Structure formats: C-alpha cells, structure tokens
Amino acid sequence: MSGVALSPLPASLPILLSTAVGTALCCASANALNQLQEIPLDAQMARTRNRPLVRRAITPLHATGFALVTGTVGPAILWTMVNPTTAILGAANIALYAGIYTWMKRRSIASTWAGAIVGGIPPVMGWTACGGTLLPSVAHPTHLFLPPFMLDPAVPLDLAAIDNPLAPFALFMFLYSWQFPHFNALSYLVRGSYAQAGYPMLSVLSPPKNALVALRHSLLLVPICSVLFPLSGLTTWWLALTCLPANAVCVRAAWRFWRSGSEKDARVVFQHSLWYLPVVLGLMMAHKQGVDWWSWVGFGKDEDREEEAVIERGTVAVEGV
C-alpha cells in the first residue's frame, strides 16, 4: 500500500480495500502456481518440504482450482473496482512470477533479477490505483523537484506535478534494489538446500559475486532514497538526510558480508533488511511532499491557525444571520 499512501491523488476506502484484496488474490494465485511446478524440488529442501502440496495436505487438483479462481477474481476486482491499468499489472505479475521466474529459477541465476521485478510491481499498482500515471505525456510530463536552494522562493510548489512517471519509477527501483541484499543474504544461508535441489543460484555457483550483488544494491539504495525520492516529488529533501543512518547501517553490513563471506555477516544483512523497509517507508510518509504533519497534531503555523479562526468566525456569523 506504499504506492497508495505516497500518492498525491485521493483514494477512497472502496478503492483502498479493492486494491488490497485484488493484489492479495493475485499474489495467492502466483504462489500457488509456483508451488505446483516445484513439488519435486520443494520435497528435497528442508525449508520447503513442509509446504501443503509436498505434505499432500491438499491435492494438485485443488491447488490448481485455487490458483485459477484467485488468478481470475483478483484481476477482475482490480479491473471493475479500481482501473484496468492496475488489473493488467496484477495479471502480468502472476504471469511473470508463475511463468518466467519459476521457469528461469531452475535454469539460470538471472531468475533472481526476474523475481526482483515481481517484487517491484506491487507499489506501482498502488500508485496506479489512485489514478497515477506511468508514462510521460503532455498532461503529465516528467517533473524534477529540485532542492529548495535551487528554486525561486516566490514561485509556489506545484504539488500536482508529483503525478509524473518519475514517482512510480522511484517506488519500483526502491523495492527492486531492496530485494537483493534481502534475498542474496537469505539464499547464502540456505545455499546447501538450493544445491541439493539443483537450483543454479548465485549463492551456490559464486558466493563472492552473490555478496557483491548484495553490496552493489545496498549502495544503490542510498541515491534512490536521498536523491531519486525527493527529486520525484514523493518526499521533501529532508528525507535525503534522515534516511542516511539506516542506509549507512545496511551498507556497512553488506560490506562486511562481501569482505568476509561468513554466514554470521549474511544473517546480519538479512536481519537489517527486515527492519530497513518499514523504517524507510515510515520516513517517506513523515516527509511526504505537501503534508504538514505538525498541523495534524495541533502544532501548525500561526498564520494557518489565524486563517482557520477567520473562517470559523465567518461561518458563525453566517449561521447567526
């Protein structure tokens, strides 16, 4: 729901609930289709051999029926209750995960990159659910929100310009890059299971490169958070500073993982990735462009209070008449 929360466009409760339900059903369908194809391989891995299909808690026929129903109802809800763009993204993510990613997973290390694309699409779906644009157009050109010291103070900030293609691209890149330190650290910890099942994972074939990719994307998250987000208008430029401690901690952990290649450091990277995502998303909400959180809690500017008082006095006077 990060795309919905950070969108400058309004979203009603029915849109919010329909997006959540439709996206969840799409995810359920993709996961069921994935597990249907990997029953023999899941049975060989300690971390997956307790899955329902492997334990025969449900039959492949029932799982197929579940996947078809959720894979049909999910995009249908998104199409009818939200909009066609969001529905197409949901259906495409099912095909990408259950088709391309699952097929590549048994054949190429590139499956990790395909899986990262899958993970980057849901926040974009939240953005489009509010009516946000994905491609540049005459009505919605790409707009750069420069730092305040580079702007003319006399020119007011155009918040409507936040609805430009750079914003969903920034959300996609954030989730895309986050998955590499998260998954590469985890895959290194369970590389024995992957090797036993015959998966050509980078953590199995080349552990040093696996750690290097995790470090590379940990470093990439720094400009994504400190430059791309405020430049897109999703947040103010204060985020460039407040997110630095979280990024520094994660980059340091990824650096140590790359230098040592130890399971201890891999576990630290994975643990950091768990709190990093909600912390940065929380900071983004705190620095959301155009939102004055101080006024929400009663600490707004004096001129804002005076304006509200004038409006209230005017309303009382009209009612008195």
CSV table of C-alpha atoms in Angstrom, one decimal:
chain,number,residue,atom,x,y,z
A,1,MET,CA,0.0,0.0,0.0
A,2,SER,CA,3.0,2.3,-0.1
A,3,GLY,CA,2.0,3.5,-3.6
A,4,VAL,CA,-1.4,4.5,-2.3
A,5,ALA,CA,-0.1,6.1,0.8
A,6,LEU,CA,2.5,8.2,-1.0
A,7,SER,CA,0.3,9.2,-3.9
A,8,PRO,CA,-0.7,12.9,-4.1
A,9,LEU,CA,-4.1,11.8,-5.5
A,10,PRO,CA,-7.1,11.0,-3.3
A,11,ALA,CA,-8.1,7.4,-2.7
A,12,SER,CA,-11.5,6.3,-1.3
A,13,LEU,CA,-11.9,3.4,1.1
A,14,PRO,CA,-13.5,1.1,-1.5
A,15,ILE,CA,-10.5,1.7,-3.8
A,16,LEU,CA,-8.1,1.0,-1.0
A,17,LEU,CA,-9.8,-2.2,0.0
A,18,SER,CA,-10.3,-3.4,-3.6
A,19,THR,CA,-6.6,-2.8,-4.3
A,20,ALA,CA,-5.6,-4.7,-1.2
A,21,VAL,CA,-7.9,-7.6,-1.9
A,22,GLY,CA,-7.2,-7.8,-5.6
A,23,THR,CA,-3.4,-7.6,-5.1
A,24,ALA,CA,-3.6,-10.3,-2.4
A,25,LEU,CA,-5.5,-12.6,-4.7
A,26,CYS,CA,-3.0,-12.1,-7.5
A,27,CYS,CA,-0.2,-13.0,-5.1
A,28,ALA,CA,-2.0,-16.1,-3.9
A,29,SER,CA,-2.5,-17.3,-7.4
A,30,ALA,CA,1.1,-16.7,-8.4
A,31,ASN,CA,2.4,-18.5,-5.3
A,32,ALA,CA,0.0,-21.5,-5.8
A,33,LEU,CA,1.1,-21.8,-9.5
A,34,ASN,CA,4.7,-21.6,-8.4
A,35,GLN,CA,4.4,-24.3,-5.8
A,36,LEU,CA,2.5,-26.6,-8.2
A,37,GLN,CA,5.5,-26.6,-10.5
A,38,GLU,CA,8.1,-27.1,-7.8
A,39,ILE,CA,6.7,-30.0,-5.8
A,40,PRO,CA,9.6,-32.4,-6.6
A,41,LEU,CA,12.2,-29.8,-5.9
A,42,ASP,CA,10.5,-28.5,-2.7
A,43,ALA,CA,10.5,-32.0,-1.4
A,44,GLN,CA,14.3,-32.0,-1.4
A,45,MET,CA,14.7,-28.8,0.6
A,46,ALA,CA,14.4,-28.7,4.4
A,47,ARG,CA,12.8,-25.2,4.4
A,48,THR,CA,10.1,-26.1,1.8
A,49,ARG,CA,9.3,-29.7,2.4
A,50,ASN,CA,6.5,-28.8,4.8
A,51,ARG,CA,4.6,-26.9,2.2
A,52,PRO,CA,1.0,-28.2,1.8
A,53,LEU,CA,1.5,-29.8,-1.6
A,54,VAL,CA,4.6,-31.6,-0.6
A,55,ARG,CA,2.9,-32.9,2.5
A,56,ARG,CA,-0.1,-33.8,0.4
A,57,ALA,CA,-2.3,-31.8,2.7
A,58,ILE,CA,-4.1,-30.7,-0.5
A,59,THR,CA,-4.1,-32.2,-3.9
A,60,PRO,CA,-2.6,-30.7,-7.0
A,61,LEU,CA,-6.2,-30.5,-8.4
A,62,HIS,CA,-7.4,-28.4,-5.5
A,63,ALA,CA,-4.3,-26.2,-5.7
A,64,THR,CA,-4.9,-25.7,-9.5
A,65,GLY,CA,-8.5,-24.8,-8.8
A,66,PHE,CA,-7.5,-22.3,-6.1
A,67,ALA,CA,-4.9,-20.7,-8.4
A,68,LEU,CA,-7.4,-20.4,-11.3
A,69,VAL,CA,-10.1,-18.8,-9.1
A,70,THR,CA,-7.8,-16.4,-7.3
A,71,GLY,CA,-6.0,-15.6,-10.6
A,72,THR,CA,-9.3,-14.7,-12.2
A,73,VAL,CA,-11.1,-13.0,-9.4
A,74,GLY,CA,-8.1,-10.9,-8.4
A,75,PRO,CA,-7.6,-9.1,-11.7
A,76,ALA,CA,-11.4,-8.9,-12.1
A,77,ILE,CA,-11.7,-7.0,-8.9
A,78,LEU,CA,-8.9,-4.7,-9.9
A,79,TRP,CA,-10.5,-4.1,-13.3
A,80,THR,CA,-14.0,-3.4,-12.1
A,81,MET,CA,-13.4,-1.7,-8.8
A,82,VAL,CA,-10.1,0.1,-9.4
A,83,ASN,CA,-9.0,0.5,-13.0
A,84,PRO,CA,-7.7,-1.5,-16.0
A,85,THR,CA,-4.1,-0.4,-15.6
A,86,THR,CA,-3.8,-1.9,-12.1
A,87,ALA,CA,-5.6,-5.0,-13.2
A,88,ILE,CA,-3.2,-5.5,-16.1
A,89,LEU,CA,-0.2,-5.1,-13.8
A,90,GLY,CA,-1.7,-7.6,-11.4
A,91,ALA,CA,-2.3,-10.2,-14.2
A,92,ALA,CA,1.2,-9.5,-15.6
A,93,ASN,CA,2.8,-10.1,-12.2
A,94,ILE,CA,1.1,-13.5,-12.0
A,95,ALA,CA,2.4,-14.5,-15.4
A,96,LEU,CA,5.9,-13.1,-14.6
A,97,TYR,CA,6.2,-14.9,-11.3
A,98,ALA,CA,4.5,-18.2,-12.1
A,99,GLY,CA,5.7,-18.3,-15.6
A,100,ILE,CA,9.0,-16.6,-16.4
A,101,TYR,CA,10.5,-16.5,-12.8
A,102,THR,CA,9.6,-20.1,-12.0
A,103,TRP,CA,10.9,-21.4,-15.3
A,104,MET,CA,14.1,-19.4,-15.0
A,105,LYS,CA,14.7,-20.5,-11.4
A,106,ARG,CA,15.7,-24.0,-12.5
A,107,ARG,CA,17.8,-22.8,-15.3
A,108,SER,CA,19.6,-19.5,-14.7
A,109,ILE,CA,20.9,-17.2,-12.0
A,110,ALA,CA,19.0,-14.4,-13.8
A,111,SER,CA,15.9,-15.7,-12.1
A,112,THR,CA,16.8,-13.5,-9.1
A,113,TRP,CA,16.6,-10.4,-11.2
A,114,ALA,CA,13.3,-11.5,-12.7
A,115,GLY,CA,12.0,-12.1,-9.2
A,116,ALA,CA,13.1,-8.6,-8.1
A,117,ILE,CA,10.9,-7.2,-10.9
A,118,VAL,CA,7.9,-9.1,-9.5
A,119,GLY,CA,8.6,-7.5,-6.1
A,120,GLY,CA,8.9,-4.0,-7.5
A,121,ILE,CA,5.5,-4.0,-9.2
A,122,PRO,CA,3.0,-4.0,-6.2
A,123,PRO,CA,3.9,-0.4,-5.1
A,124,VAL,CA,3.4,0.7,-8.7
A,125,MET,CA,-0.1,-1.0,-8.6
A,126,GLY,CA,-0.8,1.1,-5.6
A,127,TRP,CA,0.2,4.2,-7.5
A,128,THR,CA,-2.0,3.4,-10.5
A,129,ALA,CA,-4.9,2.5,-8.2
A,130,CYS,CA,-5.1,6.2,-7.2
A,131,GLY,CA,-5.1,7.2,-10.8
A,132,GLY,CA,-1.4,8.0,-11.1
A,133,THR,CA,0.3,7.9,-14.4
A,134,LEU,CA,3.1,5.6,-15.5
A,135,LEU,CA,4.2,7.1,-18.8
A,136,PRO,CA,5.1,10.7,-19.6
A,137,SER,CA,2.5,12.7,-21.6
A,138,VAL,CA,1.7,16.3,-22.4
A,139,ALA,CA,-0.6,16.4,-19.3
A,140,HIS,CA,1.9,14.6,-17.1
A,141,PRO,CA,5.5,15.3,-18.2
A,142,THR,CA,8.4,14.2,-16.1
A,143,HIS,CA,9.0,16.8,-13.5
A,144,LEU,CA,12.0,17.3,-11.3
A,145,PHE,CA,11.6,18.7,-7.7
A,146,LEU,CA,14.9,20.4,-7.2
A,147,PRO,CA,16.3,21.2,-3.7
A,148,PRO,CA,14.8,24.4,-2.2
A,149,PHE,CA,18.1,26.4,-2.5
A,150,MET,CA,17.9,25.9,-6.3
A,151,LEU,CA,14.3,27.2,-6.6
A,152,ASP,CA,12.8,30.7,-6.7
A,153,PRO,CA,11.1,31.2,-3.3
A,154,ALA,CA,8.5,33.4,-5.0
A,155,VAL,CA,7.2,30.5,-7.1
A,156,PRO,CA,4.9,28.2,-5.3
A,157,LEU,CA,5.4,24.5,-5.3
A,158,ASP,CA,3.2,22.7,-7.8
A,159,LEU,CA,2.0,19.6,-5.9
A,160,ALA,CA,0.0,18.4,-8.9
A,161,ALA,CA,3.3,17.8,-10.7
A,162,ILE,CA,4.1,14.9,-8.3
A,163,ASP,CA,1.8,12.8,-10.5
A,164,ASN,CA,4.6,12.2,-13.0
A,165,PRO,CA,6.3,9.0,-14.2
A,166,LEU,CA,9.4,9.5,-12.1
A,167,ALA,CA,7.4,8.8,-8.9
A,168,PRO,CA,6.3,5.3,-9.7
A,169,PHE,CA,9.7,4.6,-11.2
A,170,ALA,CA,11.3,5.6,-7.9
A,171,LEU,CA,9.0,3.3,-5.9
A,172,PHE,CA,9.7,0.4,-8.3
A,173,MET,CA,13.5,0.9,-8.0
A,174,PHE,CA,13.4,1.1,-4.2
A,175,LEU,CA,11.6,-2.3,-3.9
A,176,TYR,CA,13.6,-3.8,-6.8
A,177,SER,CA,17.0,-3.0,-5.2
A,178,TRP,CA,16.0,-3.8,-1.6
A,179,GLN,CA,15.3,-7.4,-2.6
A,180,PHE,CA,19.0,-8.2,-3.5
A,181,PRO,CA,20.5,-7.7,-0.1
A,182,HIS,CA,17.4,-9.3,1.4
A,183,PHE,CA,17.3,-12.4,-0.8
A,184,ASN,CA,21.0,-12.8,-1.5
A,185,ALA,CA,21.8,-12.9,2.2
A,186,LEU,CA,19.0,-15.4,2.8
A,187,SER,CA,19.9,-17.6,-0.2
A,188,TYR,CA,23.5,-17.7,1.1
A,189,LEU,CA,22.2,-19.1,4.4
A,190,VAL,CA,20.3,-21.9,2.7
A,191,ARG,CA,22.6,-22.4,-0.2
A,192,GLY,CA,23.1,-26.1,0.8
A,193,SER,CA,19.4,-26.7,0.2
A,194,TYR,CA,19.5,-24.9,-3.1
A,195,ALA,CA,22.5,-27.0,-4.2
A,196,GLN,CA,20.8,-30.2,-3.1
A,197,ALA,CA,17.7,-29.4,-5.1
A,198,GLY,CA,19.8,-28.4,-8.1
A,199,TYR,CA,18.9,-24.7,-8.3
A,200,PRO,CA,21.6,-22.7,-10.1
A,201,MET,CA,21.5,-19.8,-7.5
A,202,LEU,CA,24.3,-17.3,-7.5
A,203,SER,CA,24.9,-18.1,-3.8
A,204,VAL,CA,25.7,-21.7,-4.9
A,205,LEU,CA,27.7,-21.0,-8.0
A,206,SER,CA,29.6,-18.0,-6.9
A,207,PRO,CA,29.2,-16.8,-3.3
A,208,PRO,CA,31.6,-13.9,-3.7
A,209,LYS,CA,29.6,-12.5,-6.6
A,210,ASN,CA,26.4,-13.1,-4.6
A,211,ALA,CA,27.7,-10.9,-1.8
A,212,LEU,CA,28.9,-8.3,-4.3
A,213,VAL,CA,25.5,-8.0,-5.8
A,214,ALA,CA,24.0,-7.5,-2.3
A,215,LEU,CA,26.6,-4.8,-1.6
A,216,ARG,CA,26.0,-3.1,-5.0
A,217,HIS,CA,22.3,-2.7,-4.5
A,218,SER,CA,22.8,-1.7,-0.8
A,219,LEU,CA,24.9,1.2,-2.2
A,220,LEU,CA,22.3,1.9,-4.9
A,221,LEU,CA,19.6,2.3,-2.3
A,222,VAL,CA,21.5,5.4,-1.0
A,223,PRO,CA,20.9,7.6,-4.1
A,224,ILE,CA,17.5,6.1,-4.6
A,225,CYS,CA,16.4,7.3,-1.1
A,226,SER,CA,18.5,10.5,-0.9
A,227,VAL,CA,18.2,11.7,-4.5
A,228,LEU,CA,15.5,9.9,-6.5
A,229,PHE,CA,12.7,10.1,-4.0
A,230,PRO,CA,12.9,13.8,-3.3
A,231,LEU,CA,13.7,14.6,-6.9
A,232,SER,CA,10.5,12.8,-8.0
A,233,GLY,CA,8.4,14.8,-5.5
A,234,LEU,CA,7.3,11.9,-3.4
A,235,THR,CA,9.1,13.4,-0.4
A,236,THR,CA,10.8,16.6,0.7
A,237,TRP,CA,14.5,16.8,0.6
A,238,TRP,CA,14.7,16.2,4.3
A,239,LEU,CA,14.5,12.5,3.5
A,240,ALA,CA,17.9,12.8,1.9
A,241,LEU,CA,19.3,13.3,5.4
A,242,THR,CA,17.1,11.3,7.7
A,243,CYS,CA,17.4,8.1,5.7
A,244,LEU,CA,21.2,8.2,5.8
A,245,PRO,CA,21.7,6.4,9.1
A,246,ALA,CA,19.5,3.5,8.0
A,247,ASN,CA,21.4,3.2,4.7
A,248,ALA,CA,24.7,3.5,6.4
A,249,VAL,CA,24.0,0.6,8.7
A,250,CYS,CA,22.9,-1.6,5.9
A,251,VAL,CA,25.8,-0.7,3.6
A,252,ARG,CA,28.2,-1.4,6.4
A,253,ALA,CA,26.6,-4.8,6.9
A,254,ALA,CA,26.7,-5.6,3.2
A,255,TRP,CA,30.3,-4.5,3.0
A,256,ARG,CA,31.3,-6.8,5.8
A,257,PHE,CA,29.3,-9.7,4.2
A,258,TRP,CA,31.2,-9.1,1.0
A,259,ARG,CA,34.6,-9.0,2.7
A,260,SER,CA,34.2,-12.0,5.0
A,261,GLY,CA,31.7,-14.2,3.2
A,262,SER,CA,30.6,-15.6,6.5
A,263,GLU,CA,27.1,-16.8,7.5
A,264,LYS,CA,27.2,-14.6,10.5
A,265,ASP,CA,27.5,-11.5,8.4
A,266,ALA,CA,24.9,-12.8,5.9
A,267,ARG,CA,22.5,-13.2,8.7
A,268,VAL,CA,23.1,-9.6,9.9
A,269,VAL,CA,22.4,-8.3,6.3
A,270,PHE,CA,19.2,-10.3,6.2
A,271,GLN,CA,18.1,-9.1,9.6
A,272,HIS,CA,18.8,-5.5,8.7
A,273,SER,CA,16.7,-5.9,5.5
A,274,LEU,CA,13.7,-6.8,7.7
A,275,TRP,CA,13.6,-3.5,9.6
A,276,TYR,CA,15.0,-1.3,6.8
A,277,LEU,CA,12.0,-1.4,4.6
A,278,PRO,CA,9.3,-0.3,7.1
A,279,VAL,CA,11.7,2.3,8.6
A,280,VAL,CA,12.4,4.0,5.3
A,281,LEU,CA,8.8,3.8,4.2
A,282,GLY,CA,7.9,5.4,7.5
A,283,LEU,CA,10.4,8.2,6.9
A,284,MET,CA,8.9,8.7,3.5
A,285,MET,CA,5.5,9.2,5.0
A,286,ALA,CA,6.9,11.6,7.6
A,287,HIS,CA,8.5,13.6,4.8
A,288,LYS,CA,5.7,13.2,2.2
A,289,GLN,CA,5.6,16.2,-0.1
A,290,GLY,CA,2.7,18.6,0.7
A,291,VAL,CA,1.8,17.1,4.0
A,292,ASP,CA,2.2,19.2,7.2
A,293,TRP,CA,2.1,16.6,10.0
A,294,TRP,CA,2.7,19.3,12.6
A,295,SER,CA,-0.7,20.9,11.8
A,296,TRP,CA,-2.3,17.4,12.2
A,297,VAL,CA,-1.3,17.2,15.8
A,298,GLY,CA,-2.1,20.9,16.6
A,299,PHE,CA,1.3,22.5,16.0
A,300,GLY,CA,0.6,24.2,12.7
A,301,LYS,CA,1.9,27.7,11.8
A,302,ASP,CA,0.3,30.7,13.4
A,303,GLU,CA,-1.0,32.1,10.1
A,304,ASP,CA,-2.7,28.8,9.4
A,305,ARG,CA,-4.5,28.9,12.8
A,306,GLU,CA,-5.5,32.5,12.2
A,307,GLU,CA,-6.9,31.6,8.8
A,308,GLU,CA,-8.9,28.8,10.3
A,309,ALA,CA,-10.1,31.1,13.1
A,310,VAL,CA,-11.3,33.7,10.5
A,311,ILE,CA,-13.1,31.0,8.5
A,312,GLU,CA,-14.7,29.8,11.7
A,313,ARG,CA,-15.8,33.3,12.8
A,314,GLY,CA,-17.3,33.8,9.3
A,315,THR,CA,-19.2,30.6,9.5
A,316,VAL,CA,-20.6,31.5,12.9
A,317,ALA,CA,-21.6,34.9,11.6
A,318,VAL,CA,-23.4,33.5,8.6
A,319,GLU,CA,-25.3,31.0,10.9
A,320,GLY,CA,-26.3,33.8,13.2
A,321,VAL,CA,-27.8,35.7,10.3
